[in-house]
Coordinates of N, CA, C and O in Angstrom, one line a residue:
A1 N -4.7 -5.1 25.2 CA -4.9 -6.3 24.5 C -4.9 -6.1 23.0 O -4.4 -6.9 22.3
Q2 N -5.7 -5.1 22.6 CA -5.8 -4.8 21.2 C -4.4 -4.4 20.6 O -4.1 -4.8 19.5
R3 N -3.6 -3.6 21.3 CA -2.3 -3.3 20.9 C -1.4 -4.5 20.7 O -0.7 -4.6 19.7
L4 N -1.5 -5.4 21.6 CA -0.7 -6.7 21.5 C -1.1 -7.5 20.3 O -0.3 -8.0 19.5
E5 N -2.4 -7.5 20.0 CA -3.0 -8.3 18.9 C -2.5 -7.6 17.6 O -2.1 -8.3 16.6
L6 N -2.6 -6.3 17.5 CA -2.1 -5.5 16.4 C -0.6 -5.8 16.1 O -0.2 -6.0 15.0
E7 N 0.1 -5.8 17.2 CA 1.6 -6.0 17.1 C 1.8 -7.4 16.5 O 2.7 -7.6 15.7
R8 N 1.1 -8.4 17.0 CA 1.3 -9.7 16.6 C 0.8 -10.0 15.1 O 1.5 -10.7 14.4
A9 N -0.3 -9.4 14.7 CA -0.9 -9.8 13.5 C -0.8 -8.7 12.4 O -1.1 -8.9 11.2
G10 N -0.4 -7.5 12.8 CA -0.4 -6.4 11.9 C 0.4 -6.6 10.6 O -0.1 -6.3 9.5
G11 N 1.6 -7.1 10.7 CA 2.4 -7.3 9.5 C 1.8 -8.3 8.5 O 1.8 -8.0 7.3
G12 N 1.2 -9.4 9.0 CA 0.6 -10.3 8.1 C -0.7 -9.7 7.5 O -1.0 -9.9 6.3
C13 N -1.4 -8.9 8.3 CA -2.6 -8.3 7.8 C -2.3 -7.3 6.7 O -2.9 -7.3 5.6
V14 N -1.2 -6.5 6.9 CA -0.8 -5.5 5.9 C -0.4 -6.3 4.6 O -0.8 -5.9 3.5
R15 N 0.3 -7.4 4.7 CA 0.8 -8.1 3.6 C -0.5 -8.7 2.8 O -0.5 -8.6 1.6
E16 N -1.4 -9.2 3.5 CA -2.6 -9.8 2.9 C -3.4 -8.7 2.2 O -4.0 -8.9 1.1
L17 N -3.5 -7.5 2.8 CA -4.3 -6.4 2.2 C -3.5 -5.9 0.9 O -4.2 -5.6 -0.1
V18 N -2.2 -5.8 1.0 CA -1.5 -5.3 -0.2 C -1.6 -6.4 -1.3 O -1.9 -6.1 -2.5
Q19 N -1.5 -7.7 -0.9 CA -1.7 -8.7 -1.9 C -3.1 -8.7 -2.6 O -3.2 -8.8 -3.8
A20 N -4.1 -8.4 -1.8 CA -5.5 -8.3 -2.4 C -5.6 -7.1 -3.3 O -6.2 -7.2 -4.3
L21 N -4.9 -6.0 -2.9 CA -5.0 -4.8 -3.7 C -4.3 -5.0 -5.0 O -4.8 -4.5 -6.1
V22 N -3.1 -5.5 -5.0 CA -2.4 -5.6 -6.3 C -2.8 -6.8 -7.1 O -2.4 -7.0 -8.3
G23 N -3.6 -7.7 -6.6 CA -4.1 -8.9 -7.3 C -5.3 -8.6 -8.2 O -5.6 -7.4 -8.3
P24 N -5.9 -9.6 -8.7 CA -7.0 -9.4 -9.7 C -8.3 -9.2 -9.0 O -9.4 -9.5 -9.6
A25 N -8.3 -8.6 -7.8 CA -9.6 -8.4 -7.1 C -10.5 -7.4 -7.9 O -10.0 -6.5 -8.6
A26 N -11.8 -7.5 -7.7 CA -12.7 -6.6 -8.4 C -12.4 -5.2 -8.0 O -12.2 -4.9 -6.8
S27 N -12.5 -4.3 -8.9 CA -12.2 -2.9 -8.6 C -13.1 -2.3 -7.6 O -12.8 -1.4 -6.8
S28 N -14.3 -2.9 -7.5 CA -15.3 -2.4 -6.5 C -14.8 -2.7 -5.0 O -15.3 -2.1 -4.1
R29 N -13.9 -3.7 -4.9 CA -13.4 -4.0 -3.5 C -12.3 -3.2 -3.1 O -11.9 -3.1 -1.9
R30 N -11.6 -2.5 -4.0 CA -10.4 -1.7 -3.7 C -10.6 -0.6 -2.6 O -9.8 -0.5 -1.7
P31 N -11.6 0.2 -2.7 CA -11.8 1.2 -1.6 C -11.9 0.6 -0.2 O -11.3 1.1 0.7
G32 N -12.6 -0.5 -0.1 CA -12.7 -1.2 1.2 C -11.4 -1.8 1.6 O -11.0 -1.7 2.8
L33 N -10.6 -2.3 0.7 CA -9.3 -2.9 1.0 C -8.4 -1.7 1.5 O -7.6 -1.9 2.4
A34 N -8.4 -0.6 0.7 CA -7.6 0.5 1.1 C -8.0 1.1 2.4 O -7.1 1.5 3.2
E35 N -9.3 1.1 2.8 CA -9.7 1.6 4.1 C -9.2 0.7 5.2 O -8.7 1.1 6.2
C36 N -9.2 -0.6 5.0 CA -8.7 -1.6 6.0 C -7.2 -1.4 6.1 O -6.7 -1.4 7.3
L37 N -6.5 -1.2 5.0 CA -5.0 -1.0 5.1 C -4.8 0.3 5.9 O -3.9 0.3 6.8
H38 N -5.5 1.3 5.7 CA -5.3 2.5 6.4 C -5.6 2.3 7.9 O -4.9 2.8 8.8
V39 N -6.7 1.7 8.2 CA -7.0 1.5 9.7 C -5.9 0.7 10.4 O -5.5 1.1 11.5
V40 N -5.4 -0.3 9.8 CA -4.3 -1.0 10.4 C -3.0 -0.2 10.6 O -2.4 -0.1 11.7
C41 N -2.7 0.5 9.5 CA -1.5 1.4 9.6 C -1.6 2.6 10.5 O -0.7 2.9 11.2
A42 N -2.8 3.2 10.5 CA -3.0 4.3 11.4 C -3.1 3.9 12.9 O -2.7 4.7 13.7
A43 N -3.5 2.7 13.2 CA -3.5 2.3 14.6 C -2.2 1.9 15.1 O -2.0 1.8 16.4
A44 N -1.2 1.6 14.3 CA 0.1 1.2 14.7 C 1.0 2.3 14.9 O 0.8 3.4 14.3
P45 N 2.1 2.2 15.7 CA 3.1 3.2 15.8 C 3.7 3.4 14.4 O 3.8 2.4 13.6
A46 N 4.1 4.6 14.1 CA 4.6 4.9 12.7 C 5.7 4.0 12.3 O 5.7 3.6 11.1
E47 N 6.7 3.7 13.2 CA 7.8 2.9 12.7 C 7.3 1.5 12.4 O 7.9 0.9 11.5
R48 N 6.3 1.0 13.1 CA 5.8 -0.4 12.9 C 5.1 -0.4 11.5 O 5.3 -1.3 10.7
A49 N 4.2 0.6 11.3 CA 3.4 0.7 10.0 C 4.4 0.8 8.9 O 4.2 0.2 7.8
N50 N 5.4 1.6 9.0 CA 6.4 1.8 8.0 C 7.1 0.5 7.7 O 7.2 0.1 6.5
A51 N 7.5 -0.3 8.7 CA 8.1 -1.6 8.5 C 7.2 -2.6 7.8 O 7.6 -3.3 6.8
W52 N 5.9 -2.6 8.2 CA 5.0 -3.5 7.6 C 4.7 -3.2 6.1 O 4.7 -4.1 5.3
L53 N 4.5 -1.9 5.8 CA 4.3 -1.5 4.4 C 5.5 -1.8 3.6 O 5.4 -2.3 2.5
G54 N 6.7 -1.5 4.1 CA 7.9 -1.8 3.4 C 8.1 -3.2 3.1 O 8.5 -3.6 2.0
A55 N 7.8 -4.1 4.1 CA 8.0 -5.5 3.9 C 7.0 -6.0 2.8 O 7.4 -6.8 2.0
A56 N 5.8 -5.6 2.9 CA 4.8 -6.0 1.9 C 5.1 -5.6 0.5 O 5.0 -6.4 -0.4
L57 N 5.5 -4.3 0.4 CA 5.8 -3.8 -1.0 C 7.1 -4.4 -1.5 O 7.3 -4.4 -2.7
A58 N 8.0 -4.9 -0.6 CA 9.3 -5.5 -1.1 C 9.1 -7.0 -1.3 O 10.1 -7.6 -1.9
D59 N 8.0 -7.5 -1.0 CA 7.8 -9.0 -1.1 C 7.6 -9.4 -2.6 O 6.6 -9.1 -3.2
E60 N 8.7 -10.0 -3.1 CA 8.6 -10.4 -4.5 C 7.5 -11.4 -4.8 O 7.0 -11.4 -6.0
A61 N 7.0 -12.1 -3.8 CA 5.9 -13.1 -4.0 C 4.7 -12.4 -4.4 O 3.8 -12.9 -5.1
L62 N 4.5 -11.1 -3.9 CA 3.3 -10.3 -4.3 C 3.4 -9.7 -5.6 O 2.4 -9.2 -6.2
F63 N 4.6 -9.6 -6.2 CA 4.9 -9.0 -7.5 C 5.7 -10.0 -8.3 O 6.9 -9.7 -8.6
P64 N 5.2 -11.1 -8.6 CA 6.0 -12.1 -9.3 C 6.5 -11.6 -10.7 O 5.9 -10.7 -11.3
A65 N 7.5 -12.3 -11.1 CA 8.1 -11.9 -12.4 C 7.0 -12.0 -13.5 O 6.1 -12.8 -13.4
G66 N 7.0 -11.0 -14.3 CA 6.0 -10.9 -15.3 C 5.4 -9.5 -15.4 O 6.0 -8.5 -15.0
A67 N 4.1 -9.4 -15.8 CA 3.5 -8.1 -16.0 C 3.5 -7.2 -14.8 O 3.8 -6.1 -14.8
A68 N 3.0 -7.8 -13.6 CA 2.9 -6.9 -12.4 C 4.3 -6.4 -12.0 O 4.4 -5.2 -11.6
A69 N 5.3 -7.3 -12.1 CA 6.7 -6.8 -11.7 C 7.2 -5.8 -12.6 O 7.9 -4.8 -12.2
Q70 N 6.8 -5.9 -13.9 CA 7.3 -4.9 -14.9 C 6.6 -3.5 -14.7 O 7.2 -2.5 -14.8
R71 N 5.3 -3.6 -14.3 CA 4.5 -2.4 -14.1 C 4.9 -1.7 -12.8 O 4.9 -0.5 -12.6
L72 N 5.4 -2.5 -11.8 CA 5.8 -2.0 -10.5 C 7.1 -2.5 -10.1 O 7.2 -3.4 -9.2
P73 N 8.2 -2.1 -10.7 CA 9.5 -2.5 -10.3 C 9.9 -2.0 -8.9 O 9.2 -1.2 -8.4
M74 N 10.9 -2.6 -8.3 CA 11.2 -2.4 -6.9 C 11.4 -0.9 -6.6 O 10.9 -0.4 -5.6
D75 N 12.1 -0.2 -7.5 CA 12.3 1.3 -7.2 C 11.0 2.0 -7.1 O 10.8 3.0 -6.3
E76 N 10.0 1.7 -7.9 CA 8.7 2.3 -7.9 C 7.9 1.9 -6.7 O 7.2 2.7 -6.1
R77 N 8.1 0.7 -6.2 CA 7.4 0.2 -5.0 C 8.0 1.0 -3.8 O 7.3 1.3 -2.9
R78 N 9.3 1.3 -3.9 CA 9.9 2.1 -2.8 C 9.3 3.5 -2.8 O 9.0 4.1 -1.7
R79 N 9.0 4.1 -3.9 CA 8.3 5.4 -4.0 C 6.9 5.3 -3.4 O 6.5 6.2 -2.7
V80 N 6.2 4.3 -3.7 CA 4.8 4.1 -3.2 C 4.9 3.9 -1.7 O 4.2 4.5 -0.9
H81 N 5.9 3.2 -1.2 CA 6.1 3.0 0.2 C 6.3 4.3 0.9 O 5.7 4.6 1.9
A82 N 7.2 5.1 0.4 CA 7.5 6.4 1.0 C 6.3 7.3 1.0 O 6.0 8.0 2.0
A83 N 5.6 7.3 -0.1 CA 4.4 8.1 -0.1 C 3.3 7.7 0.8 O 2.7 8.5 1.5
L84 N 3.1 6.3 0.9 CA 2.1 5.8 1.8 C 2.4 6.2 3.3 O 1.6 6.6 4.0
C85 N 3.7 6.0 3.6 CA 4.1 6.3 5.0 C 3.9 7.8 5.3 O 3.5 8.1 6.4
A86 N 4.1 8.6 4.3 CA 4.0 10.1 4.5 C 2.5 10.5 4.6 O 2.2 11.5 5.2
L87 N 1.6 9.6 4.1 CA 0.2 9.9 4.1 C -0.7 9.3 5.1 O -1.9 9.4 5.1
V88 N -0.1 8.5 6.0 CA -0.9 7.8 7.0 C -1.9 8.8 7.7 O -3.0 8.4 8.0
A89 N -1.4 9.9 8.0 CA -2.2 10.9 8.8 C -3.3 11.6 7.9 O -4.2 12.3 8.4
Q90 N -3.2 11.3 6.6 CA -4.2 11.9 5.6 C -5.0 10.8 5.0 O -4.7 10.4 3.9
R91 N -6.0 10.3 5.7 CA -6.7 9.1 5.3 C -7.2 9.2 3.8 O -7.0 8.2 3.1
P92 N -7.8 10.2 3.3 CA -8.3 10.2 2.0 C -7.2 10.0 0.9 O -7.4 9.3 0.0
R93 N -6.1 10.7 1.1 CA -5.0 10.6 0.2 C -4.3 9.2 0.3 O -3.9 8.7 -0.7
F94 N -4.2 8.7 1.5 CA -3.6 7.4 1.7 C -4.4 6.3 0.9 O -3.9 5.5 0.2
K95 N -5.7 6.4 1.1 CA -6.6 5.5 0.5 C -6.6 5.6 -1.1 O -6.6 4.6 -1.8
A96 N -6.5 6.8 -1.5 CA -6.4 7.1 -3.0 C -5.2 6.5 -3.6 O -5.2 5.9 -4.6
L97 N -4.1 6.7 -2.9 CA -2.8 6.1 -3.3 C -2.9 4.5 -3.3 O -2.4 3.9 -4.3
A98 N -3.5 4.0 -2.3 CA -3.6 2.5 -2.2 C -4.4 2.0 -3.4 O -4.1 1.0 -4.0
V99 N -5.5 2.7 -3.8 CA -6.3 2.3 -4.9 C -5.5 2.5 -6.2 O -5.6 1.7 -7.1
D100 N -4.7 3.6 -6.3 CA -3.9 3.8 -7.5 C -2.8 2.7 -7.6 O -2.5 2.3 -8.7
L101 N -2.3 2.2 -6.5 CA -1.4 1.1 -6.5 C -2.0 -0.1 -7.2 O -1.4 -0.7 -8.0
A102 N -3.2 -0.4 -6.8 CA -4.0 -1.5 -7.4 C -4.2 -1.3 -8.9 O -4.0 -2.2 -9.7
K103 N -4.5 0.0 -9.3 CA -4.7 0.3 -10.7 C -3.4 0.1 -11.5 O -3.4 -0.4 -12.6
I104 N -2.3 0.5 -10.9 CA -1.0 0.4 -11.6 C -0.7 -1.1 -11.8 O -0.3 -1.6 -12.9
A105 N -0.9 -1.9 -10.7 CA -0.5 -3.3 -10.7 C -1.4 -4.1 -11.7 O -1.0 -5.1 -12.3
N106 N -2.6 -3.5 -12.0 CA -3.5 -4.2 -12.9 C -3.6 -3.5 -14.3 O -4.5 -3.7 -15.0
A107 N -2.6 -2.7 -14.6 CA -2.5 -2.0 -15.9 C -3.7 -1.1 -16.2 O -4.1 -1.0 -17.4
E108 N -4.3 -0.5 -15.2 CA -5.4 0.4 -15.4 C -5.0 1.8 -15.4 O -5.8 2.7 -15.8
T109 N -3.8 2.1 -15.0 CA -3.2 3.5 -15.0 C -1.7 3.3 -15.1 O -1.2 2.2 -14.9
S110 N -1.0 4.4 -15.3 CA 0.4 4.4 -15.4 C 1.1 4.8 -14.1 O 0.5 5.3 -13.1
L111 N 2.4 4.6 -14.0 CA 3.2 4.9 -12.8 C 3.2 6.4 -12.6 O 3.5 6.9 -11.5
D112 N 2.8 7.2 -13.6 CA 2.7 8.7 -13.4 C 1.7 9.0 -12.3 O 1.8 10.1 -11.7
A113 N 0.8 8.1 -12.0 CA -0.2 8.4 -10.9 C 0.5 8.7 -9.6 O 0.0 9.4 -8.7
I114 N 1.7 8.0 -9.4 CA 2.4 8.2 -8.1 C 2.9 9.6 -7.9 O 2.9 10.1 -6.8
L115 N 3.2 10.3 -9.0 CA 3.7 11.6 -8.9 C 2.8 12.6 -8.2 O 3.3 13.5 -7.5
A116 N 1.5 12.4 -8.4 CA 0.6 13.3 -7.7 C 0.7 13.3 -6.2 O 0.5 14.3 -5.5
Y117 N 1.1 12.2 -5.7 CA 1.3 12.0 -4.2 C 2.6 12.5 -3.7 O 2.8 12.8 -2.6
E118 N 3.6 12.6 -4.6 CA 4.9 13.1 -4.3 C 5.0 14.6 -4.4 O 5.8 15.2 -3.6
I119 N 4.3 15.2 -5.3 CA 4.5 16.6 -5.5 C 3.4 17.5 -4.9 O 3.5 18.6 -4.7
A120 N 2.3 16.9 -4.6 CA 1.1 17.6 -4.0 C 1.5 18.0 -2.6 O 2.3 17.3 -1.9
P121 N 1.0 19.1 -2.1 CA 1.3 19.5 -0.7 C 0.8 18.5 0.3 O -0.2 17.9 0.1
Q122 N 1.6 18.3 1.3 CA 1.3 17.3 2.3 C 0.6 17.9 3.4 O 0.5 18.2 4.4

């Protein structure tokens, strides 16, 4: 029953969590949001989590034209997507990247933060 519920609601849940992360939420909420994102993605089959993350990060409504879209253009969101998918099995690094995504979207750090997840040993 839980699998079916996850299958039904997982995509929307991932979208809402990404929206909360990249939005103006208080920075103190980000670790909890990142934890929730990880729990949903880790509980789902890899291909499903990959699709949900990809859809959320490609959703232009979450990155409207303006500052957030300039800080996180589509090609950079694809990099974040690839790194998150590769890190689902590594909870601490997944969560750290999700928090860094929020920081980038809110102009608290630069896109260079993504590099650490791409070049560090997996």
